Structure formats: C-alpha cells, structure tokens
C-alpha cells in the first residue's frame, strides 16, 4: 500500500502537474522578489514582510476568483494561465529594475516604500497561479470535495517546498536574477506545452514559442535599468546578497545589494578611496601597542590591505561570512593570504566565541545601511569582544547612520550598548552633516578619557603613516541615549532602529584625489558642507 501511494506521486495527472509547478513557481518567485528589491529597498523585516504579505494576498485572491470560475475549468484554461504567467515574468525580467528604481521616489513612509514595486511586479503572476488549485480540484474527477481539496493542497505544498529549497540552495548561488526569472518563465512555458499535448493547437504553439523567445532575449539583455556604477567587471548572486564589482574613473568598487562597500584605486591600491577608511587608523592614537588585528567583515579588504602595507609588525585576521566575497577579494582586489593575513570564512560572533586568541584591535566592518546582523550589535556580543581584547585593547565599529535626528537611532543605541561594556567610547562622524553617513565608533578598555586636544597632540607626535588632523575634528564623547534601547540578545530591535534611514541619502565621503567631475556632481546633491571636497551620494 505504501509503495503504491509513493508511486502515485511520480505519475501525476495533468491537474496535479499544474498544481505542483504552480507551487514551485510561486515560492521561487517569492524568494526571487527579495533579491530583486534588496538593492533599492534593502532586505529588512519590512521588505520581507511586504513580500510575504503581497504573495499571500495575491494567491488568496487567485484562489477566490479561480474557485468562482472553477465550474468552467478545463485543460485549456490551465494552459492559458501558465502562458500568461510566463509572459508576465518576461516583463519582470525586462523592466523590473527600471520599475523598482522608478517607484523608489514615491512619497511613502519608509517601511512601506517597497510595497508598490512588489505588488505590481509580483502580484499579477502570483494571482494567475492562484487559479491553478481550484481548477485542478474541479478537474481531478473526485466526487469527495474534501479529498480533492486536501490532495491539491498537498501536491501544491510539496511543490512550494521544492521551489523554496531549489531556489535557495541551487538557483540563487548559481545564477543571476535575470536567469532565475528565465528558469521560472521557461518552466511555465514547458508546463503549458505538457498540459496541451498531444493535441497542441496552433495558438498554444505560437504563444509558447513567442514568449519563450521573449524570455530568452530579456535575459540576454539583462533587463532595462539605470546604472551609474560604471563598467561591471563581475556580477553574481551569492547565498547572502547580490554582489557586483564595477570599474569607473580608475576606481574599482565592490557593491553589496547595490550599496558601495569597498573601493580600490587601480593605480594605487593602498590609497584610501573612501574617506571613512582613514579613520581605521584612529586606534593607533589610543593604544601604544597594536600588533594583532581582527577584522569582522572583509568586503574588498581595504582596511587589512592598508594595515599590512603601513604597519610591518601587524598581523591581521579577517572573518568574512560570505565565501564569494573572499573569492572576489582575491581575484579582483589583489588579496593574498600570507603569514600576516589569515582569512576565516564564518560568522564573526561564532569565531570570537570559539577562538582562544586575543587581539590588540578588533574592527567591526560588517554593518550595512539596511542590513545589520543583530547578533553583532548586542551587549553580550560587545562583552565577547572585550573578552577577546588585551588589557589595553581597542574596539572599532564602522556604523552607517546619522549622527543626530530620527535617522540616528541605531547609532545612538549602539553607542549606548558599547558604553555599557567599555569605560570610554568615542565617535567620529565622517560627513560633517546630519545625513546618513559612516560614523566611526571607538571603544577602549582604558578608563582614562582622552580629550580631543590630546588626540590632536598625539597625532602630531606619533608617526602612524597618516595625518588625521582633519578627521579628529569630528570627535564626540557624550551622546544622548535616554530615548534608545540597550541592545541585548533578548531584545535587539535593529530593524526598527534602521527604519528611519530607509529612503534617506547615504553620503560616502571620498578623498580629494577622486575624479573631479564625478565628485562635483555628487556634491551638488548634498546641502551640508563636507569634511573633504568630494562625496558620493547613494540612495537606498
């Protein structure tokens, strides 16, 4: 009996095949939606909540409407649903990026900013797929309504499970967004032909071949969009994010989910392209002896590369979660492991928990504007970093936030959390304004306060390979934190704290050797005077 039941799963009727494929496709599109909207809207809980809500609403509406029309269900109706779905997917591939960028400027509260794009791009095809289940139940030939419905739900759910695992573990790590869309579009076309056989009509054949051709052409063009990031050198979807390497004006930049993460001057690889990386040297003014450094977050390895070049006695360990980021750093940013550079591919907190090494400096460079791993923000994590630092060790955190105003909540909560563990915490905003920017927060185990004047004096006395006089002018040591939470493993509302930054301009300071025409155009978009002459403005 059991073998007969199992065997029946592999001998699907046409309605069962339709339900199974609709489950695979709807779940695959749902995961794909997250990858498509992340570069513009981020991948916060609000984005994913919107995606899940839209897909459930569209499926429910499709179930309802399909149930009303189920009496007229036919094999031809199933064919038309899959052809319509494939046609819409072709449009998503071709115009999806342009549409997402266009809707980003709509005047909506930040947490709802992604809803229009998600609804109009993925609502219709998901609605179409919702028709399949009630049609299949009607066509199943079963007189028992409960048995027919239960069987349809089971087959569709198995398809959704396969779609979820296949998209997550195979398609996204292996293919680009456009090619993943191509896969689901072609699956819909092939299913339509399978349902129509052996008597495939002329109309079905013409539409299927035509839409398949459009799908292939759309995937070959890569879609229509506005991209000012330069010439793409490498582009992929990793298990964790969209990754792009682009060259422009003699600078190579690593973009993660559409946001600049690291940059390298192709003619002078150790030059600081983004001004905020200059602040990585501030700890050398707060500690007399830094020989061993840990970077949590690798990116393009800007900090580690500069440290190894300027400080011959320093050994650097780097912990990076995404193995593809490490591979890209090696191939496109000239990173090579050596006795002085050790790379560990794992979660930063896991590494700190398991290692028995201690460090003079720990650099947290794993935060993004819209995606911050909460486990790297909490009081318990800060205590773990303190335990892995020497007695005079320093913790450095590169935080993207605003220094004041509503968009400063995450920065001030993190400042409060670090202050609960470390006796002294200093911060250095990098853009000289209230805009969202890189804010460098430095915490020390030394209880003695180092004033701004003393830091400037040390900058004059010590040869640390870089003059930080301008950077030190943004010194802060006393932030208001009464209205923000202390972040703990039990309660770390990071997404809520990041929410006010959604849709805000992210100002990335560039050093004054940047291409002048590019920088002047970017600077015109910022009202506040920058610390350095040139900036790049990123909307995300």
C-alpha angles and dihedrals in degrees: 000000000000093000091049091052093049092046091054090064090063094048099062123181117227094263090049091050090051092051093046094051092045089056092049093047099044094050092043091052090049093057091041090054090062091055094047098051098037097083091058105028104021127236101269125143088266092058093048092043089054092049094050092045094049093048093048092047093048093048092047091051090047092049090050096047092041090051091053090053098037093106088069094045117137140162088257090056090056089050091052092049092055093045090051091048092051091049092053092047088055088056091049091053093048102040105016098102093045092049093048091051091047095052092048090081095056112122098248133134108271096248091056096042095106096049099089094051094045093046098049097038100043106016097078099049091045089049090053091051090052089069091064100074099053090042090051093048090053092048095045092089092224116140092202105083093197094052092047093049094045092050092049092050091049095050093045092048092051088052090050091051092051091045091051096049096040093050094044101043103028117016101043096046091045108036142041121251092258093050092049088053088049090054094054092043092052091045088057092049093047090048090052090053092046090052092047097049140142093020099042107177125222093251094051091048094048094046093045095049092043095050092044088054091049090049092052093046092047091052092047092053091048091226132283116284147134111261120171095168095102130239113350111232097176135003132179146145111242127193088264110032150343109282126197133172114199134178122214131158094351092309127111114208131191113216121195114193089344097307124111109250106166136003135195131195103231091212096043109026095184096053116111105246095174109050094219091069088066087069089064085084095059092091088064087067092050098047130045097208124041113160105139122047132183122201115198101202122028111199109156090343092242095150097043092047093052093045092052091049098046102034112048093184095054123102116198130205118192125197114197124173098203114067090198090061089055091049092049092048089054096046103037105022101042097245116162127180114236140157086282096045121053121178123202120190105211144084113305096228092048090052093050091048094051103037123090093200125109126211139207092215133020117193118199106205099153100097123105132188094255105015122052121165099235092208088068094054107053134104090248091054092048089052089051091054090049090052090053094050126087119247092272094034126141132217118208122191125189103209126183109213142098120281092226141002129049093316091059096073097102093046093050093045090052090046089052092048094050090046090056089063106028124057094221129031124182129185136198120194108207105205104051094231143076092264123117104273145140111296115191113213119193123191126189135193088219110100093206113103114234109208126216089251092053091049091052090049091051089048088057095046102041127068103218095155096258137060109237098178094117094043093051093059090080091061116149131177108165120055127175107247106159092106098049129073129250104244115234136165087254095051123017109147092186095152091055091049092049094046097087088060095059108113092011120126114257109215115206113189116223126199118255093258090072120117103283101217092051093046096046091053091052094045091056088066093061121073099193120079111256126228091234126031099255136051140174119219119210122188113208 
